[in-house]
Amino acid sequence: HTLPSIVNFMVGNVNQTSAKLMAAFEKGTVTITEKGFCYTTYTGSEPTIESKKVVADGSNFEATLSGLDAETDYACRAYISYQYDGNTGVIYSDTQTFTTKAYAAAKVSLPSLTDISYTSVKASTEITSLGDGTLKEKGFCWKSGSAMPSLDDANSKHVAVSSDDFSATITDLKSDNSYYIRAYVITEVNGKEMVSYSENNSFTT
């Protein structure tokens, strides 16, 4: 008997949640019971049919992996299950690795600052791109005496509710104080939230 062999195993069309796998094979003289691709997140070990698998339909040796996680390393192999004379076995290709793409984050412009007074400032900016997500929240966060404020460590934030061009009058500031401010945009992509920030700006009341 002659066992099947797998050649020209390739990975293509990789995006955030899917990838297309293709291979060619030589059938040999045994009975092929199943062929397809097995895959797992890449940890250095090789995937097997005990990992996740997708079966290749028909005579074409190709299939699409779906439901993958973005920005994740995967390992995959083509496989052929066969039997002859009551015996069964599995042939594997070499392992290929690939990384799914990242979702594009939103982009927001540097806030322009006007009407600076003893205890307030007006900040204005615009969203230049929502990336791959849908808008959940937008606004400004600021912090006294410390650059690059974020939503985690800011003194406070102001949520804006207008269009892509948004502004806010920030009040209750301390007089004669230096502040750093950034605009932020929260988008939702595939059920997950992404926070994007503008460049840093600063002002003194």
mmCIF file with all atom_site columns, N, CA, C and O in Angstrom, residues 9-11 14 19 21 37-49 51-54 65 68-69 72-79 92-100:
data_model
loop_
_atom_site.group_PDB
_atom_site.id
_atom_site.type_symbol
_atom_site.label_atom_id
_atom_site.label_alt_id
_atom_site.label_comp_id
_atom_site.label_asym_id
_atom_site.label_entity_id
_atom_site.label_seq_id
_atom_site.pdbx_PDB_ins_code
_atom_site.Cartn_x
_atom_site.Cartn_y
_atom_site.Cartn_z
_atom_site.occupancy
_atom_site.B_iso_or_equiv
_atom_site.pdbx_formal_charge
_atom_site.auth_seq_id
_atom_site.auth_comp_id
_atom_site.auth_asym_id
_atom_site.auth_atom_id
_atom_site.pdbx_PDB_model_num
ATOM 1   N N  . PHE A 1 9   ? 0.989   23.112 1.171  1.00 0.00 ? 9   PHE A N  1
ATOM 2   C CA . PHE A 1 9   ? 0.060   23.623 2.173  1.00 0.00 ? 9   PHE A CA 1
ATOM 3   C C  . PHE A 1 9   ? 0.293   25.124 2.329  1.00 0.00 ? 9   PHE A C  1
ATOM 4   O O  . PHE A 1 9   ? 1.404   25.569 2.587  1.00 0.00 ? 9   PHE A O  1
ATOM 5   N N  . MET A 1 10  ? -0.782  25.917 2.178  1.00 0.00 ? 10  MET A N  1
ATOM 6   C CA . MET A 1 10  ? -0.661  27.373 2.213  1.00 0.00 ? 10  MET A CA 1
ATOM 7   C C  . MET A 1 10  ? -1.775  27.991 3.062  1.00 0.00 ? 10  MET A C  1
ATOM 8   O O  . MET A 1 10  ? -2.865  27.446 3.173  1.00 0.00 ? 10  MET A O  1
ATOM 9   N N  . VAL A 1 11  ? -1.451  29.146 3.627  1.00 0.00 ? 11  VAL A N  1
ATOM 10  C CA . VAL A 1 11  ? -2.419  29.950 4.376  1.00 0.00 ? 11  VAL A CA 1
ATOM 11  C C  . VAL A 1 11  ? -2.602  31.270 3.641  1.00 0.00 ? 11  VAL A C  1
ATOM 12  O O  . VAL A 1 11  ? -1.621  31.913 3.259  1.00 0.00 ? 11  VAL A O  1
ATOM 13  N N  . VAL A 1 14  ? -5.917  36.053 5.296  1.00 0.00 ? 14  VAL A N  1
ATOM 14  C CA . VAL A 1 14  ? -6.010  36.195 6.751  1.00 0.00 ? 14  VAL A CA 1
ATOM 15  C C  . VAL A 1 14  ? -6.584  37.574 7.085  1.00 0.00 ? 14  VAL A C  1
ATOM 16  O O  . VAL A 1 14  ? -6.079  38.601 6.612  1.00 0.00 ? 14  VAL A O  1
ATOM 17  N N  . ALA A 1 19  ? -9.313  32.808 8.206  1.00 0.00 ? 19  ALA A N  1
ATOM 18  C CA . ALA A 1 19  ? -8.180  32.555 7.317  1.00 0.00 ? 19  ALA A CA 1
ATOM 19  C C  . ALA A 1 19  ? -8.561  31.408 6.396  1.00 0.00 ? 19  ALA A C  1
ATOM 20  O O  . ALA A 1 19  ? -9.302  30.496 6.777  1.00 0.00 ? 19  ALA A O  1
ATOM 21  N N  . LEU A 1 21  ? -7.321  28.155 4.212  1.00 0.00 ? 21  LEU A N  1
ATOM 22  C CA . LEU A 1 21  ? -6.253  27.167 4.154  1.00 0.00 ? 21  LEU A CA 1
ATOM 23  C C  . LEU A 1 21  ? -6.418  26.328 2.892  1.00 0.00 ? 21  LEU A C  1
ATOM 24  O O  . LEU A 1 21  ? -7.532  25.944 2.528  1.00 0.00 ? 21  LEU A O  1
ATOM 25  N N  . PHE A 1 37  ? -8.133  20.438 8.007  1.00 0.00 ? 37  PHE A N  1
ATOM 26  C CA . PHE A 1 37  ? -7.093  21.221 8.662  1.00 0.00 ? 37  PHE A CA 1
ATOM 27  C C  . PHE A 1 37  ? -7.384  21.271 10.155 1.00 0.00 ? 37  PHE A C  1
ATOM 28  O O  . PHE A 1 37  ? -8.538  21.412 10.574 1.00 0.00 ? 37  PHE A O  1
ATOM 29  N N  . CYS A 1 38  ? -6.345  21.148 10.942 1.00 0.00 ? 38  CYS A N  1
ATOM 30  C CA . CYS A 1 38  ? -6.482  21.288 12.398 1.00 0.00 ? 38  CYS A CA 1
ATOM 31  C C  . CYS A 1 38  ? -5.689  22.513 12.822 1.00 0.00 ? 38  CYS A C  1
ATOM 32  O O  . CYS A 1 38  ? -4.676  22.870 12.203 1.00 0.00 ? 38  CYS A O  1
ATOM 33  N N  . TYR A 1 39  ? -6.132  23.147 13.882 1.00 0.00 ? 39  TYR A N  1
ATOM 34  C CA . TYR A 1 39  ? -5.493  24.408 14.276 1.00 0.00 ? 39  TYR A CA 1
ATOM 35  C C  . TYR A 1 39  ? -5.670  24.645 15.766 1.00 0.00 ? 39  TYR A C  1
ATOM 36  O O  . TYR A 1 39  ? -6.552  24.077 16.422 1.00 0.00 ? 39  TYR A O  1
ATOM 37  N N  . THR A 1 40  ? -4.818  25.511 16.279 1.00 0.00 ? 40  THR A N  1
ATOM 38  C CA . THR A 1 40  ? -4.875  25.901 17.680 1.00 0.00 ? 40  THR A CA 1
ATOM 39  C C  . THR A 1 40  ? -4.139  27.218 17.834 1.00 0.00 ? 40  THR A C  1
ATOM 40  O O  . THR A 1 40  ? -3.388  27.625 16.933 1.00 0.00 ? 40  THR A O  1
ATOM 41  N N  . THR A 1 41  ? -4.365  27.916 18.944 1.00 0.00 ? 41  THR A N  1
ATOM 42  C CA . THR A 1 41  ? -3.544  29.091 19.195 1.00 0.00 ? 41  THR A CA 1
ATOM 43  C C  . THR A 1 41  ? -2.103  28.642 19.376 1.00 0.00 ? 41  THR A C  1
ATOM 44  O O  . THR A 1 41  ? -1.836  27.578 19.929 1.00 0.00 ? 41  THR A O  1
ATOM 45  N N  . TYR A 1 42  ? -1.173  29.459 18.896 1.00 0.00 ? 42  TYR A N  1
ATOM 46  C CA . TYR A 1 42  ? 0.219   29.016 18.805 1.00 0.00 ? 42  TYR A CA 1
ATOM 47  C C  . TYR A 1 42  ? 0.903   29.090 20.167 1.00 0.00 ? 42  TYR A C  1
ATOM 48  O O  . TYR A 1 42  ? 1.040   30.157 20.749 1.00 0.00 ? 42  TYR A O  1
ATOM 49  N N  . THR A 1 43  ? 1.334   27.925 20.636 1.00 0.00 ? 43  THR A N  1
ATOM 50  C CA . THR A 1 43  ? 2.057   27.863 21.907 1.00 0.00 ? 43  THR A CA 1
ATOM 51  C C  . THR A 1 43  ? 3.382   27.119 21.751 1.00 0.00 ? 43  THR A C  1
ATOM 52  O O  . THR A 1 43  ? 4.058   26.838 22.725 1.00 0.00 ? 43  THR A O  1
ATOM 53  N N  . GLY A 1 44  ? 3.735   26.783 20.521 1.00 0.00 ? 44  GLY A N  1
ATOM 54  C CA . GLY A 1 44  ? 4.957   26.024 20.281 1.00 0.00 ? 44  GLY A CA 1
ATOM 55  C C  . GLY A 1 44  ? 4.690   24.559 19.997 1.00 0.00 ? 44  GLY A C  1
ATOM 56  O O  . GLY A 1 44  ? 5.542   23.865 19.454 1.00 0.00 ? 44  GLY A O  1
ATOM 57  N N  . SER A 1 45  ? 3.512   24.077 20.372 1.00 0.00 ? 45  SER A N  1
ATOM 58  C CA . SER A 1 45  ? 3.170   22.676 20.105 1.00 0.00 ? 45  SER A CA 1
ATOM 59  C C  . SER A 1 45  ? 2.378   22.582 18.798 1.00 0.00 ? 45  SER A C  1
ATOM 60  O O  . SER A 1 45  ? 1.737   23.542 18.372 1.00 0.00 ? 45  SER A O  1
ATOM 61  N N  . GLU A 1 46  ? 2.422   21.406 18.175 1.00 0.00 ? 46  GLU A N  1
ATOM 62  C CA . GLU A 1 46  ? 1.765   21.235 16.891 1.00 0.00 ? 46  GLU A CA 1
ATOM 63  C C  . GLU A 1 46  ? 0.305   20.828 17.074 1.00 0.00 ? 46  GLU A C  1
ATOM 64  O O  . GLU A 1 46  ? -0.012  19.986 17.921 1.00 0.00 ? 46  GLU A O  1
ATOM 65  N N  . PRO A 1 47  ? -0.592  21.391 16.287 1.00 0.00 ? 47  PRO A N  1
ATOM 66  C CA . PRO A 1 47  ? -2.009  21.018 16.395 1.00 0.00 ? 47  PRO A CA 1
ATOM 67  C C  . PRO A 1 47  ? -2.244  19.610 15.857 1.00 0.00 ? 47  PRO A C  1
ATOM 68  O O  . PRO A 1 47  ? -1.500  19.119 14.993 1.00 0.00 ? 47  PRO A O  1
ATOM 69  N N  . THR A 1 48  ? -3.253  18.965 16.364 1.00 0.00 ? 48  THR A N  1
ATOM 70  C CA . THR A 1 48  ? -3.667  17.643 15.892 1.00 0.00 ? 48  THR A CA 1
ATOM 71  C C  . THR A 1 48  ? -5.172  17.664 15.667 1.00 0.00 ? 48  THR A C  1
ATOM 72  O O  . THR A 1 48  ? -5.841  18.663 15.958 1.00 0.00 ? 48  THR A O  1
ATOM 73  N N  . ILE A 1 49  ? -5.724  16.540 15.205 1.00 0.00 ? 49  ILE A N  1
ATOM 74  C CA . ILE A 1 49  ? -7.180  16.479 15.012 1.00 0.00 ? 49  ILE A CA 1
ATOM 75  C C  . ILE A 1 49  ? -7.926  16.488 16.344 1.00 0.00 ? 49  ILE A C  1
ATOM 76  O O  . ILE A 1 49  ? -9.142  16.640 16.372 1.00 0.00 ? 49  ILE A O  1
ATOM 77  N N  . SER A 1 51  ? -7.216  18.825 18.413 1.00 0.00 ? 51  SER A N  1
ATOM 78  C CA . SER A 1 51  ? -7.416  20.267 18.560 1.00 0.00 ? 51  SER A CA 1
ATOM 79  C C  . SER A 1 51  ? -8.681  20.634 17.783 1.00 0.00 ? 51  SER A C  1
ATOM 80  O O  . SER A 1 51  ? -9.470  19.771 17.411 1.00 0.00 ? 51  SER A O  1
ATOM 81  N N  . LYS A 1 52  ? -8.855  21.898 17.508 1.00 0.00 ? 52  LYS A N  1
ATOM 82  C CA . LYS A 1 52  ? -9.975  22.302 16.648 1.00 0.00 ? 52  LYS A CA 1
ATOM 83  C C  . LYS A 1 52  ? -9.650  21.891 15.216 1.00 0.00 ? 52  LYS A C  1
ATOM 84  O O  . LYS A 1 52  ? -8.499  21.897 14.797 1.00 0.00 ? 52  LYS A O  1
ATOM 85  N N  . LYS A 1 53  ? -10.675 21.527 14.469 1.00 0.00 ? 53  LYS A N  1
ATOM 86  C CA . LYS A 1 53  ? -10.444 21.139 13.076 1.00 0.00 ? 53  LYS A CA 1
ATOM 87  C C  . LYS A 1 53  ? -11.601 21.588 12.210 1.00 0.00 ? 53  LYS A C  1
ATOM 88  O O  . LYS A 1 53  ? -12.714 21.841 12.696 1.00 0.00 ? 53  LYS A O  1
ATOM 89  N N  . VAL A 1 54  ? -11.324 21.695 10.913 1.00 0.00 ? 54  VAL A N  1
ATOM 90  C CA . VAL A 1 54  ? -12.352 21.986 9.926  1.00 0.00 ? 54  VAL A CA 1
ATOM 91  C C  . VAL A 1 54  ? -12.130 21.033 8.761  1.00 0.00 ? 54  VAL A C  1
ATOM 92  O O  . VAL A 1 54  ? -11.003 20.822 8.315  1.00 0.00 ? 54  VAL A O  1
ATOM 93  N N  . LEU A 1 65  ? -11.130 28.852 8.043  1.00 0.00 ? 65  LEU A N  1
ATOM 94  C CA . LEU A 1 65  ? -11.258 28.906 9.494  1.00 0.00 ? 65  LEU A CA 1
ATOM 95  C C  . LEU A 1 65  ? -12.017 30.180 9.834  1.00 0.00 ? 65  LEU A C  1
ATOM 96  O O  . LEU A 1 65  ? -11.698 31.258 9.321  1.00 0.00 ? 65  LEU A O  1
ATOM 97  N N  . LEU A 1 68  ? -12.142 33.176 14.592 1.00 0.00 ? 68  LEU A N  1
ATOM 98  C CA . LEU A 1 68  ? -10.843 33.367 15.226 1.00 0.00 ? 68  LEU A CA 1
ATOM 99  C C  . LEU A 1 68  ? -10.822 34.674 16.015 1.00 0.00 ? 68  LEU A C  1
ATOM 100 O O  . LEU A 1 68  ? -11.665 35.556 15.825 1.00 0.00 ? 68  LEU A O  1
ATOM 101 N N  . ASP A 1 69  ? -9.848  34.819 16.892 1.00 0.00 ? 69  ASP A N  1
ATOM 102 C CA . ASP A 1 69  ? -9.666  36.053 17.652 1.00 0.00 ? 69  ASP A CA 1
ATOM 103 C C  . ASP A 1 69  ? -8.684  36.962 16.922 1.00 0.00 ? 69  ASP A C  1
ATOM 104 O O  . ASP A 1 69  ? -7.684  36.485 16.362 1.00 0.00 ? 69  ASP A O  1
ATOM 105 N N  . THR A 1 72  ? -4.063  37.447 17.111 1.00 0.00 ? 72  THR A N  1
ATOM 106 C CA . THR A 1 72  ? -3.723  36.201 17.798 1.00 0.00 ? 72  THR A CA 1
ATOM 107 C C  . THR A 1 72  ? -2.892  35.316 16.879 1.00 0.00 ? 72  THR A C  1
ATOM 108 O O  . THR A 1 72  ? -3.136  35.250 15.681 1.00 0.00 ? 72  THR A O  1
ATOM 109 N N  . ASP A 1 73  ? -1.888  34.669 17.464 1.00 0.00 ? 73  ASP A N  1
ATOM 110 C CA . ASP A 1 73  ? -1.048  33.740 16.710 1.00 0.00 ? 73  ASP A CA 1
ATOM 111 C C  . ASP A 1 73  ? -1.697  32.359 16.694 1.00 0.00 ? 73  ASP A C  1
ATOM 112 O O  . ASP A 1 73  ? -2.113  31.842 17.743 1.00 0.00 ? 73  ASP A O  1
ATOM 113 N N  . TYR A 1 74  ? -1.753  31.756 15.509 1.00 0.00 ? 74  TYR A N  1
ATOM 114 C CA . TYR A 1 74  ? -2.320  30.420 15.350 1.00 0.00 ? 74  TYR A CA 1
ATOM 115 C C  . TYR A 1 74  ? -1.319  29.500 14.664 1.00 0.00 ? 74  TYR A C  1
ATOM 116 O O  . TYR A 1 74  ? -0.474  29.950 13.879 1.00 0.00 ? 74  TYR A O  1
ATOM 117 N N  . ALA A 1 75  ? -1.408  28.221 14.974 1.00 0.00 ? 75  ALA A N  1
ATOM 118 C CA . ALA A 1 75  ? -0.658  27.178 14.267 1.00 0.00 ? 75  ALA A CA 1
ATOM 119 C C  . ALA A 1 75  ? -1.673  26.246 13.615 1.00 0.00 ? 75  ALA A C  1
ATOM 120 O O  . ALA A 1 75  ? -2.728  25.960 14.193 1.00 0.00 ? 75  ALA A O  1
ATOM 121 N N  . CYS A 1 76  ? -1.359  25.780 12.407 1.00 0.00 ? 76  CYS A N  1
ATOM 122 C CA . CYS A 1 76  ? -2.300  24.905 11.708 1.00 0.00 ? 76  CYS A CA 1
ATOM 123 C C  . CYS A 1 76  ? -1.539  23.873 10.888 1.00 0.00 ? 76  CYS A C  1
ATOM 124 O O  . CYS A 1 76  ? -0.386  24.076 10.495 1.00 0.00 ? 76  CYS A O  1
ATOM 125 N N  . ARG A 1 77  ? -2.206  22.746 10.644 1.00 0.00 ? 77  ARG A N  1
ATOM 126 C CA . ARG A 1 77  ? -1.663  21.689 9.791  1.00 0.00 ? 77  ARG A CA 1
ATOM 127 C C  . ARG A 1 77  ? -2.785  21.099 8.949  1.00 0.00 ? 77  ARG A C  1
ATOM 128 O O  . ARG A 1 77  ? -3.933  21.036 9.390  1.00 0.00 ? 77  ARG A O  1
ATOM 129 N N  . ALA A 1 78  ? -2.450  20.686 7.753  1.00 0.00 ? 78  ALA A N  1
ATOM 130 C CA . ALA A 1 78  ? -3.387  19.894 6.957  1.00 0.00 ? 78  ALA A CA 1
ATOM 131 C C  . ALA A 1 78  ? -3.286  18.441 7.432  1.00 0.00 ? 78  ALA A C  1
ATOM 132 O O  . ALA A 1 78  ? -2.233  17.999 7.909  1.00 0.00 ? 78  ALA A O  1
ATOM 133 N N  . TYR A 1 79  ? -4.386  17.710 7.326  1.00 0.00 ? 79  TYR A N  1
ATOM 134 C CA . TYR A 1 79  ? -4.354  16.302 7.727  1.00 0.00 ? 79  TYR A CA 1
ATOM 135 C C  . TYR A 1 79  ? -5.181  15.465 6.768  1.00 0.00 ? 79  TYR A C  1
ATOM 136 O O  . TYR A 1 79  ? -6.106  15.967 6.100  1.00 0.00 ? 79  TYR A O  1
ATOM 137 N N  . TYR A 1 92  ? -0.097  14.085 8.600  1.00 0.00 ? 92  TYR A N  1
ATOM 138 C CA . TYR A 1 92  ? -0.105  15.534 8.817  1.00 0.00 ? 92  TYR A CA 1
ATOM 139 C C  . TYR A 1 92  ? 0.916   16.216 7.910  1.00 0.00 ? 92  TYR A C  1
ATOM 140 O O  . TYR A 1 92  ? 1.954   15.643 7.575  1.00 0.00 ? 92  TYR A O  1
ATOM 141 N N  . SER A 1 93  ? 0.613   17.457 7.567  1.00 0.00 ? 93  SER A N  1
ATOM 142 C CA . SER A 1 93  ? 1.586   18.291 6.867  1.00 0.00 ? 93  SER A CA 1
ATOM 143 C C  . SER A 1 93  ? 2.514   18.944 7.895  1.00 0.00 ? 93  SER A C  1
ATOM 144 O O  . SER A 1 93  ? 2.342   18.785 9.104  1.00 0.00 ? 93  SER A O  1
ATOM 145 N N  . ASP A 1 94  ? 3.470   19.704 7.403  1.00 0.00 ? 94  ASP A N  1
ATOM 146 C CA . ASP A 1 94  ? 4.251   20.562 8.291  1.00 0.00 ? 94  ASP A CA 1
ATOM 147 C C  . ASP A 1 94  ? 3.337   21.631 8.889  1.00 0.00 ? 94  ASP A C  1
ATOM 148 O O  . ASP A 1 94  ? 2.285   21.950 8.327  1.00 0.00 ? 94  ASP A O  1
ATOM 149 N N  . THR A 1 95  ? 3.765   22.188 10.000 1.00 0.00 ? 95  THR A N  1
ATOM 150 C CA . THR A 1 95  ? 2.971   23.222 10.675 1.00 0.00 ? 95  THR A CA 1
ATOM 151 C C  . THR A 1 95  ? 3.218   24.587 10.036 1.00 0.00 ? 95  THR A C  1
ATOM 152 O O  . THR A 1 95  ? 4.357   24.952 9.752  1.00 0.00 ? 95  THR A O  1
ATOM 153 N N  . GLN A 1 96  ? 2.142   25.297 9.803  1.00 0.00 ? 96  GLN A N  1
ATOM 154 C CA . GLN A 1 96  ? 2.222   26.693 9.370  1.00 0.00 ? 96  GLN A CA 1
ATOM 155 C C  . GLN A 1 96  ? 1.668   27.564 10.494 1.00 0.00 ? 96  GLN A C  1
ATOM 156 O O  . GLN A 1 96  ? 0.738   27.174 11.203 1.00 0.00 ? 96  GLN A O  1
ATOM 157 N N  . THR A 1 97  ? 2.244   28.750 10.651 1.00 0.00 ? 97  THR A N  1
ATOM 158 C CA . THR A 1 97  ? 1.740   29.698 11.648 1.00 0.00 ? 97  THR A CA 1
ATOM 159 C C  . THR A 1 97  ? 1.286   30.982 10.943 1.00 0.00 ? 97  THR A C  1
ATOM 160 O O  . THR A 1 97  ? 1.800   31.336 9.890  1.00 0.00 ? 97  THR A O  1
ATOM 161 N N  . PHE A 1 98  ? 0.312   31.631 11.545 1.00 0.00 ? 98  PHE A N  1
ATOM 162 C CA . PHE A 1 98  ? -0.132  32.924 11.024 1.00 0.00 ? 98  PHE A CA 1
ATOM 163 C C  . PHE A 1 98  ? -0.696  33.745 12.172 1.00 0.00 ? 98  PHE A C  1
ATOM 164 O O  . PHE A 1 98  ? -1.026  33.217 13.241 1.00 0.00 ? 98  PHE A O  1
ATOM 165 N N  . THR A 1 99  ? -0.788  35.043 11.958 1.00 0.00 ? 99  THR A N  1
ATOM 166 C CA . THR A 1 99  ? -1.315  35.963 12.958 1.00 0.00 ? 99  THR A CA 1
ATOM 167 C C  . THR A 1 99  ? -2.500  36.712 12.368 1.00 0.00 ? 99  THR A C  1
ATOM 168 O O  . THR A 1 99  ? -2.384  37.312 11.293 1.00 0.00 ? 99  THR A O  1
ATOM 169 N N  . THR A 1 100 ? -3.630  36.643 13.044 1.00 0.00 ? 100 THR A N  1
ATOM 170 C CA . THR A 1 100 ? -4.797  37.379 12.568 1.00 0.00 ? 100 THR A CA 1
ATOM 171 C C  . THR A 1 100 ? -4.556  38.885 12.701 1.00 0.00 ? 100 THR A C  1
ATOM 172 O O  . THR A 1 100 ? -3.785  39.343 13.544 1.00 0.00 ? 100 THR A O  1
#
